[in-house]
Coordinates of N, CA, C and O and ligand atoms in Angstrom, one line a residue:
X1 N 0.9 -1.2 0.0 CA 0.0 0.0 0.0 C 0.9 1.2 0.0 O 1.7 1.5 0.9
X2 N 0.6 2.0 -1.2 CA 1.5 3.1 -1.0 C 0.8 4.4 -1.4 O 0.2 4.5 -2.5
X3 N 0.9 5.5 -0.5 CA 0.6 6.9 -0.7 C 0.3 7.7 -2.3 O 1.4 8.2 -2.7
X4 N -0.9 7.7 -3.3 CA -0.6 8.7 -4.3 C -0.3 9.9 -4.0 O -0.8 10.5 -3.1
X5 N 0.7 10.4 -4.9 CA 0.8 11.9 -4.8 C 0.1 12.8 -5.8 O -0.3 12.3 -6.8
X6 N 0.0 14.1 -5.5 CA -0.9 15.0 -6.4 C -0.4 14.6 -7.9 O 0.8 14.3 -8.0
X7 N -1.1 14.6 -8.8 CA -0.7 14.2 -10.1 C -0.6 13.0 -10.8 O -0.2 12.8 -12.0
X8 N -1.2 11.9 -9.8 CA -1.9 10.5 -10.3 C -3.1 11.0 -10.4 O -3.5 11.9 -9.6
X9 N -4.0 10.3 -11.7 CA -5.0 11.0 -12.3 C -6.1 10.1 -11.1 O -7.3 10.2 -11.3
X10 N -5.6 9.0 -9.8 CA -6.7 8.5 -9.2 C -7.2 9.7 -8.5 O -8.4 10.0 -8.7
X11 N -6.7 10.4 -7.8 CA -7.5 11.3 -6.8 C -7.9 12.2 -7.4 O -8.1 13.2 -6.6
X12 N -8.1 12.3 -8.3 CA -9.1 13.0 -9.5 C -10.0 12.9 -9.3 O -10.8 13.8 -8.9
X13 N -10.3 11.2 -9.4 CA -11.7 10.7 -10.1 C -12.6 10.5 -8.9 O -12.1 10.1 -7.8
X14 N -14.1 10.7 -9.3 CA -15.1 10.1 -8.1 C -14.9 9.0 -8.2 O -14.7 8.2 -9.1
X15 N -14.9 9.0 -6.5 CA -15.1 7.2 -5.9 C -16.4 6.6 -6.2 O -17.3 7.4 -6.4
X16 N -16.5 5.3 -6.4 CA -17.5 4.7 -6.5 C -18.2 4.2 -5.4 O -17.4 4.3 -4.5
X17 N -19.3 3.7 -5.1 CA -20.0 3.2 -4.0 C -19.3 2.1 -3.9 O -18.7 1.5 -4.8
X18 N -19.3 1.7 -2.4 CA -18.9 0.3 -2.0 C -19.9 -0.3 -1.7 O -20.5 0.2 -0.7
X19 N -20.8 -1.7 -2.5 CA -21.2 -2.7 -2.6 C -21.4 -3.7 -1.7 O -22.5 -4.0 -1.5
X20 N -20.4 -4.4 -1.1 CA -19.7 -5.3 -0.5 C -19.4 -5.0 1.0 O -18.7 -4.1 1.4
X21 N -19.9 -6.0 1.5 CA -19.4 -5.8 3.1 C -19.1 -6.5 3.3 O -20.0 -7.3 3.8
X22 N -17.8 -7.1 3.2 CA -16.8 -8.8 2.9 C -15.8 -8.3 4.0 O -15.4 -7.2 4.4
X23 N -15.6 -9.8 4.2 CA -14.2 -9.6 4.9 C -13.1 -8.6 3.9 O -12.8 -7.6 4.4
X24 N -12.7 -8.8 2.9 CA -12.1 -7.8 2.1 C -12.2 -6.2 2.4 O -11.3 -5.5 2.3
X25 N -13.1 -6.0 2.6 CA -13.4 -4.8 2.8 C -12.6 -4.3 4.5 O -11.9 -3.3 4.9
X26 N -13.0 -5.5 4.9 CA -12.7 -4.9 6.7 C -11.1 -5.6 6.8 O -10.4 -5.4 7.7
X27 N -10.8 -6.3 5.8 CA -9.1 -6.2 5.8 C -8.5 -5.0 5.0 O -7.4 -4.5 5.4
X28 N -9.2 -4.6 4.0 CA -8.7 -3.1 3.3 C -8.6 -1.7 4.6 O -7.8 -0.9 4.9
X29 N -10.1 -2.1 5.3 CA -9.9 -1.1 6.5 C -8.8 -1.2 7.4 O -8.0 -0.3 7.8
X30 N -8.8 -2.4 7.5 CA -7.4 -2.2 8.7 C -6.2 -2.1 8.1 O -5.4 -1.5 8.9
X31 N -5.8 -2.3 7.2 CA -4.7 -1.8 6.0 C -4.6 -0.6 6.4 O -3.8 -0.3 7.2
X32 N -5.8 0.5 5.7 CA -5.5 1.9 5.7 C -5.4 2.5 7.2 O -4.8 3.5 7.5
X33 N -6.1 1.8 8.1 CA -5.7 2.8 9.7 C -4.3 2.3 10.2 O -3.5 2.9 11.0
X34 N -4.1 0.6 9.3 CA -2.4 0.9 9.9 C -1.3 2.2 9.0 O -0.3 2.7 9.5
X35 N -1.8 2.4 7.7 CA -1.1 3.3 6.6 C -1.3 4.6 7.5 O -0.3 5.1 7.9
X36 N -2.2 5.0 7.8 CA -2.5 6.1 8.3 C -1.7 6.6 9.4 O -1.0 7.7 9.4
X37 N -1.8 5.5 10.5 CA -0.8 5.8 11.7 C 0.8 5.9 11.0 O 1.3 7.0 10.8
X38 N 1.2 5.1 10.9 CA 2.3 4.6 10.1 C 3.1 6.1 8.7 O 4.2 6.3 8.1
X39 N 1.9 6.9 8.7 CA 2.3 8.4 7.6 C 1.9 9.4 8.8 O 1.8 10.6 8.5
X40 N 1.8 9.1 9.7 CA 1.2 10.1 11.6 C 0.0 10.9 10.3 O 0.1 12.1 10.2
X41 N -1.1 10.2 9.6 CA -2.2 11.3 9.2 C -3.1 11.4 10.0 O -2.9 10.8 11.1
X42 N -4.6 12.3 9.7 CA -5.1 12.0 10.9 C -6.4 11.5 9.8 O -7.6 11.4 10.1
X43 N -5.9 11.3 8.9 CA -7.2 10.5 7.7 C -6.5 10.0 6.6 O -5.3 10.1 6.3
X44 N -7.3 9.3 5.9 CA -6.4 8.4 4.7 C -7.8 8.0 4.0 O -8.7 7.4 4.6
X45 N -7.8 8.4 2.7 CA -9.0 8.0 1.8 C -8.5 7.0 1.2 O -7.3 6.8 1.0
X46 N -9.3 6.3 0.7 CA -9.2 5.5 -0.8 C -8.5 5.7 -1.6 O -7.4 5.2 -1.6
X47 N -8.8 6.4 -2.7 CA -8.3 7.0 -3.4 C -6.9 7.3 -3.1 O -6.2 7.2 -4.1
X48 N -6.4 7.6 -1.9 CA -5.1 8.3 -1.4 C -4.1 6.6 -1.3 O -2.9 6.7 -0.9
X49 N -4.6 5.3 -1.7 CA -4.1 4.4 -1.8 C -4.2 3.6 -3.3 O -3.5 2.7 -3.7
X50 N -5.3 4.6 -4.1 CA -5.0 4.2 -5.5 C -6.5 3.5 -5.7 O -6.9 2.9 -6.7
X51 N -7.1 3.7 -4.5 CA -8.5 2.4 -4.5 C -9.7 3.9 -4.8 O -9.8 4.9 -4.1
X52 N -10.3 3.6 -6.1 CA -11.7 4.7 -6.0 C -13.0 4.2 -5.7 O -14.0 4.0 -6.4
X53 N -12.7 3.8 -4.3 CA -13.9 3.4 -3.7 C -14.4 5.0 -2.7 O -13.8 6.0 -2.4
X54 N -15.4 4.6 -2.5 CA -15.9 5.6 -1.3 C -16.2 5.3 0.2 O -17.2 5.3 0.9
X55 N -14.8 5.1 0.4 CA -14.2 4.5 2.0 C -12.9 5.7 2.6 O -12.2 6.3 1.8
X56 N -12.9 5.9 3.6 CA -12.2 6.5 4.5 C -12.0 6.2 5.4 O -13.0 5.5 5.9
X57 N -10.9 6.2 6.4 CA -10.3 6.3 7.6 C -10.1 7.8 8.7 O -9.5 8.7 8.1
X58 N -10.5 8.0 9.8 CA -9.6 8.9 10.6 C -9.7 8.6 11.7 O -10.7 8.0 12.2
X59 N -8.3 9.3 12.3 CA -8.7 9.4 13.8 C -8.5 10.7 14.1 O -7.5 11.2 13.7
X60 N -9.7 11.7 15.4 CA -9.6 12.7 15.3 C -9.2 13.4 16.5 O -9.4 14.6 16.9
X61 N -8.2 11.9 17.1 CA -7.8 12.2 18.2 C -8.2 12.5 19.5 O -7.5 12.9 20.3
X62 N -9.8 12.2 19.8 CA -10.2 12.1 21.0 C -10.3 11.3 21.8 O -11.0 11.4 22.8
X63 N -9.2 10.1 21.4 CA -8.9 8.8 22.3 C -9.9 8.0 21.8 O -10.4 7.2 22.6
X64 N -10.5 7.7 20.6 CA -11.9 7.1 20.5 C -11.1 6.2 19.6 O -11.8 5.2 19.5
X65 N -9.8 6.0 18.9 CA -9.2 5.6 18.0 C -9.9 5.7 16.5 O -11.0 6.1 16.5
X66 N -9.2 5.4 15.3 CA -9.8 5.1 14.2 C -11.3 4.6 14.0 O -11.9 3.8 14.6
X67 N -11.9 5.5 12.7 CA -13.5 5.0 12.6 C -13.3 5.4 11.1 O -12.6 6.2 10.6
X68 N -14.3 4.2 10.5 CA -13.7 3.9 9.2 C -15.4 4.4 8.8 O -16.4 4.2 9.6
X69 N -15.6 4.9 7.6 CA -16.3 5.6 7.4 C -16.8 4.8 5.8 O -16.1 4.5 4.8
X70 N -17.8 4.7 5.8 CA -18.0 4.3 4.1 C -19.3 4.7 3.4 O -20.2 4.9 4.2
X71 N -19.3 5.0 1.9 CA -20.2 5.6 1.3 C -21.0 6.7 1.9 O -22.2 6.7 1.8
X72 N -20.1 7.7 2.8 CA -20.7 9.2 3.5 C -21.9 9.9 2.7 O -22.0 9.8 1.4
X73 N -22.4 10.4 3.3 CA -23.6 11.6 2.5 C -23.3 12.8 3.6 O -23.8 12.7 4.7
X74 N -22.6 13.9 3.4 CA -23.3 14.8 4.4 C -24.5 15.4 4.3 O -24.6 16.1 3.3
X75 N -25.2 15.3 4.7 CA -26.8 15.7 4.8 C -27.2 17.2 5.5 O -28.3 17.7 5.5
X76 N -26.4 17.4 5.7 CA -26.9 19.2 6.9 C -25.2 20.0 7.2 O -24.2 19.4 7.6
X77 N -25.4 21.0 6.9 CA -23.9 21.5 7.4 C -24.5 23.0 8.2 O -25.6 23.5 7.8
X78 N -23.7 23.5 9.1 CA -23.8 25.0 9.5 C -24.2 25.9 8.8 O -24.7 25.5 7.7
X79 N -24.1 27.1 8.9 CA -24.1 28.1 7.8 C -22.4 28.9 8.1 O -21.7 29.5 7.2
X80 N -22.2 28.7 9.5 CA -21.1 29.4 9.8 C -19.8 28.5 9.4 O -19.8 27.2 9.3
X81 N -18.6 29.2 9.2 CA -17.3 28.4 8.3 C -16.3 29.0 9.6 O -16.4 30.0 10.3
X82 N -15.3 27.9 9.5 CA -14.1 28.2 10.1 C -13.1 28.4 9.3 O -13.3 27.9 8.2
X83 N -11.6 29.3 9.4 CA -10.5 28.8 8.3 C -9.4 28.1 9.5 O -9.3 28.7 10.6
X84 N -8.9 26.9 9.2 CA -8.2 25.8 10.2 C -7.0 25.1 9.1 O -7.4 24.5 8.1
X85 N -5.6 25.3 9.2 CA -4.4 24.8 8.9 C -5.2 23.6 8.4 O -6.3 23.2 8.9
X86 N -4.4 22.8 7.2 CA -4.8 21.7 7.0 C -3.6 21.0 6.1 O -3.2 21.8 5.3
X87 N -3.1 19.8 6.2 CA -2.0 19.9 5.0 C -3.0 18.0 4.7 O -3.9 17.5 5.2
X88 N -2.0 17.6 3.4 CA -2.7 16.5 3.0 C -1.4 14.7 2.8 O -0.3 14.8 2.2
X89 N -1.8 14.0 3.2 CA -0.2 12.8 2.9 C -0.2 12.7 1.0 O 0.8 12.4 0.4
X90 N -1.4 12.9 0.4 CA -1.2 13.1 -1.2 C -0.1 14.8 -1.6 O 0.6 15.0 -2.5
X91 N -0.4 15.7 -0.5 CA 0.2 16.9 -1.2 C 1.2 17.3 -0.3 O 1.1 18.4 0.1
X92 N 2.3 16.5 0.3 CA 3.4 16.7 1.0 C 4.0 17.7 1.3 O 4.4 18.1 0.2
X93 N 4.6 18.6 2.6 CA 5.3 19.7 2.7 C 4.0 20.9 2.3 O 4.3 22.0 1.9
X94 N 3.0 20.6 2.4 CA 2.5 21.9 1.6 C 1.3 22.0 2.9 O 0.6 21.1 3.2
X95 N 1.3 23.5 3.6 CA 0.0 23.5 4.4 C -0.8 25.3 4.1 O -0.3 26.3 3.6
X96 N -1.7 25.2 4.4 CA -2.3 26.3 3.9 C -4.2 26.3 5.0 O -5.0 25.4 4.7
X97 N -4.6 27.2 5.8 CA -5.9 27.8 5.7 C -6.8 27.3 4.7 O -6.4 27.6 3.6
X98 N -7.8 26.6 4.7 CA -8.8 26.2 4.6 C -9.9 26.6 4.9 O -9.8 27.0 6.0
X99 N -11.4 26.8 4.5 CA -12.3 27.3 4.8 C -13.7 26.1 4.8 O -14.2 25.7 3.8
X100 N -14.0 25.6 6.2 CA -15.0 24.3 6.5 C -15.9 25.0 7.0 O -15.8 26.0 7.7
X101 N -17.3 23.9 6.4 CA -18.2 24.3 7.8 C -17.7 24.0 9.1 O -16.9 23.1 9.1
X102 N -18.0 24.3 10.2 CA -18.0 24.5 11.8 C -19.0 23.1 12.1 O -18.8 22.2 12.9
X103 N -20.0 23.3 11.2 CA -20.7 21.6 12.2 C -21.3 20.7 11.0 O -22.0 21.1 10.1
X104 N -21.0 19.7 11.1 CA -21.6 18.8 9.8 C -22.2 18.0 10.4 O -21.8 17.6 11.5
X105 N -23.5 17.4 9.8 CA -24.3 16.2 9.9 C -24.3 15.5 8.8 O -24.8 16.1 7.9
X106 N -23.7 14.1 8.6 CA -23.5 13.2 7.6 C -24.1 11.8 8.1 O -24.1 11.4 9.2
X107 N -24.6 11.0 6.8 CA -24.3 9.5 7.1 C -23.4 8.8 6.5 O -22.7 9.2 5.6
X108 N -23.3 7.5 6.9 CA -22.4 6.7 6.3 C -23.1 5.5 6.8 O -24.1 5.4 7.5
X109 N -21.7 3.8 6.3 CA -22.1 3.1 6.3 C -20.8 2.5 7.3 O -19.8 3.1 7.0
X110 N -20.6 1.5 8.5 CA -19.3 0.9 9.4 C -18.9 0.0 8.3 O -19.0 0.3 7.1
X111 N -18.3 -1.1 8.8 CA -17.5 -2.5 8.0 C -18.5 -3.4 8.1 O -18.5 -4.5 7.5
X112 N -19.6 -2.9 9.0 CA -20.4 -4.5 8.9 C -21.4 -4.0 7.9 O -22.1 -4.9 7.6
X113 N -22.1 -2.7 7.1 CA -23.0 -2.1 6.6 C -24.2 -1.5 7.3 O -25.4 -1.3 6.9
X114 N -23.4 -1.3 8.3 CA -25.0 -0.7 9.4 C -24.5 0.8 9.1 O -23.4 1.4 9.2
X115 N -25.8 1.2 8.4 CA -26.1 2.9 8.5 C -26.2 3.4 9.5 O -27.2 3.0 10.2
X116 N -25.2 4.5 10.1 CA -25.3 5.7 11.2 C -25.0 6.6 10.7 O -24.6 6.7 9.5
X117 N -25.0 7.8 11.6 CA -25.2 8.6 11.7 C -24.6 10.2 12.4 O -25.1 10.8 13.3
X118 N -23.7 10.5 11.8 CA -22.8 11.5 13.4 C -23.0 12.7 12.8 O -23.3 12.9 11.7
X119 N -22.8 14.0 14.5 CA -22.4 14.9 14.4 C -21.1 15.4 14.3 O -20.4 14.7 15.1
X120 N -20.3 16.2 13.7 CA -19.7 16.6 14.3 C -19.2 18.0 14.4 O -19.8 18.9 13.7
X121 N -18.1 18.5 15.2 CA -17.9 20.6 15.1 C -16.1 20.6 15.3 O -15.2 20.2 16.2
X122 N -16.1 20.9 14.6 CA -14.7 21.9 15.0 C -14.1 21.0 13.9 O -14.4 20.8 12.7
X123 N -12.6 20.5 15.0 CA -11.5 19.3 14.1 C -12.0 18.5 13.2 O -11.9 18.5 12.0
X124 N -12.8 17.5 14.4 CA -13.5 16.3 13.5 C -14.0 16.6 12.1 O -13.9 16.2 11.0
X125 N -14.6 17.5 12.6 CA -15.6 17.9 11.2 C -15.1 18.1 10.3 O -15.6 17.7 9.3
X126 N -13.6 19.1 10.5 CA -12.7 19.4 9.5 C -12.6 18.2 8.8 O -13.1 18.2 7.7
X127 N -11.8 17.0 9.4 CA -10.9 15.9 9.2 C -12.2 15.2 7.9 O -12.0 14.8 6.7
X128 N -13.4 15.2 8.5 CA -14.2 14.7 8.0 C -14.6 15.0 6.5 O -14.6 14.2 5.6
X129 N -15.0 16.4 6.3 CA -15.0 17.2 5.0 C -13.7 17.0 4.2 O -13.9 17.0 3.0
X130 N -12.2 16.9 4.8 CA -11.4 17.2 3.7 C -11.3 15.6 3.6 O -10.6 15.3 2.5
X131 N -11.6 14.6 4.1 CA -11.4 13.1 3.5 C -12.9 13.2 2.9 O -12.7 12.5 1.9
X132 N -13.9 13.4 2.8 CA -15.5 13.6 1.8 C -14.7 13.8 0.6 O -14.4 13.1 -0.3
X133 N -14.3 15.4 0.9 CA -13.4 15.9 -0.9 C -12.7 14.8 -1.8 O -12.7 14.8 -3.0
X134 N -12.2 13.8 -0.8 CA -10.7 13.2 -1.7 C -12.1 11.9 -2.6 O -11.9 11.4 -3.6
X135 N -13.0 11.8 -2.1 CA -14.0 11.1 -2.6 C -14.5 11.5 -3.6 O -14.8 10.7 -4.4
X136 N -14.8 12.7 -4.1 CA -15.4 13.3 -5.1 C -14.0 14.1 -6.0 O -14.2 15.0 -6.7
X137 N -12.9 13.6 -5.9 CA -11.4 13.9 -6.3 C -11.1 15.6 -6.0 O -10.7 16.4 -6.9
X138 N -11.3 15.9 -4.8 CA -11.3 17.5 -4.4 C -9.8 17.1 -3.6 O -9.4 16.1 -3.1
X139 N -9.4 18.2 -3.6 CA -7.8 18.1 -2.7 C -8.1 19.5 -2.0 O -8.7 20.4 -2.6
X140 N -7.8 19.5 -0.7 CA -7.8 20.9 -0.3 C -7.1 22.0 -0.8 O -7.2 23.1 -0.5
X141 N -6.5 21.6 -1.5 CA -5.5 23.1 -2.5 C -6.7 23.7 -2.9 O -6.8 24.9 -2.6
X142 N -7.5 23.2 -3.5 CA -8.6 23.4 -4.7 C -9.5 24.4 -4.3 O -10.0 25.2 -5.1
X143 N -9.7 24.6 -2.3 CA -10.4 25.5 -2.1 C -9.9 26.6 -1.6 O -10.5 27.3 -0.9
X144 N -8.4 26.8 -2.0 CA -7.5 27.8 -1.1 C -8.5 29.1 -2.3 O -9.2 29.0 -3.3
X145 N -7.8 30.4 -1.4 CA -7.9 32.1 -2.3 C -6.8 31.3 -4.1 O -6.0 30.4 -4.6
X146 N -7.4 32.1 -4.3 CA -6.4 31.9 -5.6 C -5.2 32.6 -5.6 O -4.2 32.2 -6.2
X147 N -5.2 34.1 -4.9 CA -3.6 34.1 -4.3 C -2.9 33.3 -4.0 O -1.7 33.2 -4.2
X148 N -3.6 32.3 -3.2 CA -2.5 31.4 -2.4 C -2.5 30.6 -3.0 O -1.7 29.9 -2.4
X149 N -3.0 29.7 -4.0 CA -3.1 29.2 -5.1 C -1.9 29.4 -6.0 O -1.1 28.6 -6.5
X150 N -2.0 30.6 -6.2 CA -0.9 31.1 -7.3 C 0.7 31.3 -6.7 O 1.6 31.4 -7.5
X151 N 0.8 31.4 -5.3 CA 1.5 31.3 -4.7 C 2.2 29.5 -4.9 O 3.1 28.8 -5.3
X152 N 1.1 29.6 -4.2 CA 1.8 27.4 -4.3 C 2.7 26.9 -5.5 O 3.8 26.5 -5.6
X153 N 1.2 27.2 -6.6 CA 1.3 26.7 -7.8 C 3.0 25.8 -8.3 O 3.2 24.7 -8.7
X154 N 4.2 26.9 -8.0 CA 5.3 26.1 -8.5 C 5.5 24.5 -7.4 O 5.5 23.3 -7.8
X155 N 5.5 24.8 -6.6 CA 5.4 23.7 -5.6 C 4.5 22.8 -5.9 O 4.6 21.6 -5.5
X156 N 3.5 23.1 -6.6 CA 2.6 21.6 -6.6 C 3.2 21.3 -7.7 O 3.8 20.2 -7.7
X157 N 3.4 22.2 -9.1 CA 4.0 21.4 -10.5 C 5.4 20.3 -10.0 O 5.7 19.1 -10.5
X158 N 5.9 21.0 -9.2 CA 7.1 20.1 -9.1 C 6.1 18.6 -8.1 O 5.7 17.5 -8.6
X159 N 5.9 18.9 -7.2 CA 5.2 17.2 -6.8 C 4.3 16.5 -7.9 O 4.3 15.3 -7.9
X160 N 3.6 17.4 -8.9 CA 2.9 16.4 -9.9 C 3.6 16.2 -10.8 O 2.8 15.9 -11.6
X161 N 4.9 16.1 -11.3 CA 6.0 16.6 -12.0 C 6.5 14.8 -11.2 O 6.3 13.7 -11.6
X162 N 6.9 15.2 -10.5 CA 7.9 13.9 -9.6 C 6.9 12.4 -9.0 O 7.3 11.2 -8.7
X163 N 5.2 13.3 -9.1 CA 4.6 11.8 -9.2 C 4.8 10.7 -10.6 O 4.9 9.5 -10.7
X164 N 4.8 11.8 -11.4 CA 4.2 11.1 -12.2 C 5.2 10.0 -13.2 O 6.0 10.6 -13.9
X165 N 5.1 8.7 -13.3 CA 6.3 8.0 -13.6 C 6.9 7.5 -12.6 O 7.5 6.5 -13.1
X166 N 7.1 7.6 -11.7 CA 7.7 7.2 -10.3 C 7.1 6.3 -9.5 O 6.3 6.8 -8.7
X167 N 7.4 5.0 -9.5 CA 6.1 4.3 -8.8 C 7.2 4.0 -7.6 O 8.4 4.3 -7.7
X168 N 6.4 3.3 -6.3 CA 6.8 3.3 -5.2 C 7.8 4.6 -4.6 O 8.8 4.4 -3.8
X169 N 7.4 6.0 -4.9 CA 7.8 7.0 -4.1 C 6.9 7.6 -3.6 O 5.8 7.6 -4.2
X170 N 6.9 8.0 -2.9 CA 6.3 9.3 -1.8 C 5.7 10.2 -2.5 O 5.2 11.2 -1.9
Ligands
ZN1 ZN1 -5.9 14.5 2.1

C-alpha cells in the first residue's frame, strides 16, 4: 500500500460506492488505519491508496481511535465556516488555511453495513470534509484564495511533475 501523490490522475476521479461488506473490505480497512498511523495522518482515503472506492479512515484524536467511514452523505452542514491549517499525505510539505463548515451532519455506512449517523464541530468535522473531498477527487489546494493558489502553484508542478512515472515514491 503506497501513498498517491498529487498528479496521479486517481485522486481525480469520483469514488464509487462500495457494494460489498466482505471480509475484504474490513481487511482493506485495517490496511488503511495501519497506513495512516504509520504516515502520523489524521485521515487516509481511498483513493489516497489508488482504490476509487468511497471508504475512509480517521482518527480525530479524542482517544476514540480510528472510525472507518464508508459511502458518506453529508446531509446538513452549518451556515457558519471556520478557516483551520490543514496539509494532506497526497500533497506533502505543503500546508495552507482552509475554509469548512464549523458543524456537519453526515451518514455513512461501518465494515459490517450498518447505517449511522454523526455529528460533528470543530476538528472532527474538518478531518471529515477534507477526506469527503478526496472522494469526489477535491484536494484541499482546490479551495484555497487563488492568491495562495498562485503562490503554491510552483510547488505543486514540481510534486505532480515527480509523481508522475515514479512508482513506489512518496
Ligand atoms: Zn488529504
Amino acid at each position: 500500500m503506497e501513498i498517491k501523490i498529487i498528479g496521479d490522475p486517481v485522486l481525480r476521479r469520483k469514488a464509487k460506492r462500495v457494494n460489498f461488506f466482505d471480509s475484504a473490505l474490513r481487511t482493506l480497512i485495517g490496511e488503511m488505519v495501519r497506513k495512516m498511523y504509520e504516515s502520523a495522518g489524521v485521515g487516509l482515503a481511498a483513493p489516497q491508496v489508488g482504490l476509487s472506492i468511497a471508504l475512509f479512515v480517521f482518527d480525530d484524536q479524542s482517544g476514540e481511535g480510528a472510525k472507518e467511514v464508508v459511502n458518506p452523505e453529508i446531509v446538513q452542514t452549518s451556515s457558519e465556516t471556520l478557516l483551520g491549517e490543514e496539509g494532506c499525505l497526497s500533497v506533502p510539505g505543503i500546508y495552507a488555511d482552509v475554509e469548512r463548515y464549523r458543524w456537519i451532519k453526515a451518514t455513512y455506512y461501518n465494515r459490517y453495513g450498518q447505517l449511522k449517523e454523526i455529528e460533528l464541530e470543530g476538528y472532527p468535522a474538518r478531518i471529515f470534509q477534507h477526506e469527503y473531498d478526496h472522494l469526489q477527487g477535491v484536494l484541499f489546494i482546490d479551495r484555497l484564495p487563488k492568491e495562495t493558489k498562485a503562490i503554491l502553484k510552483p510547488k505543486l508542478l514540481k510534486l505532480a511533475k515527480s509523481s508522475k512515472g515514479v512508482t513506489g515514491s512518496r
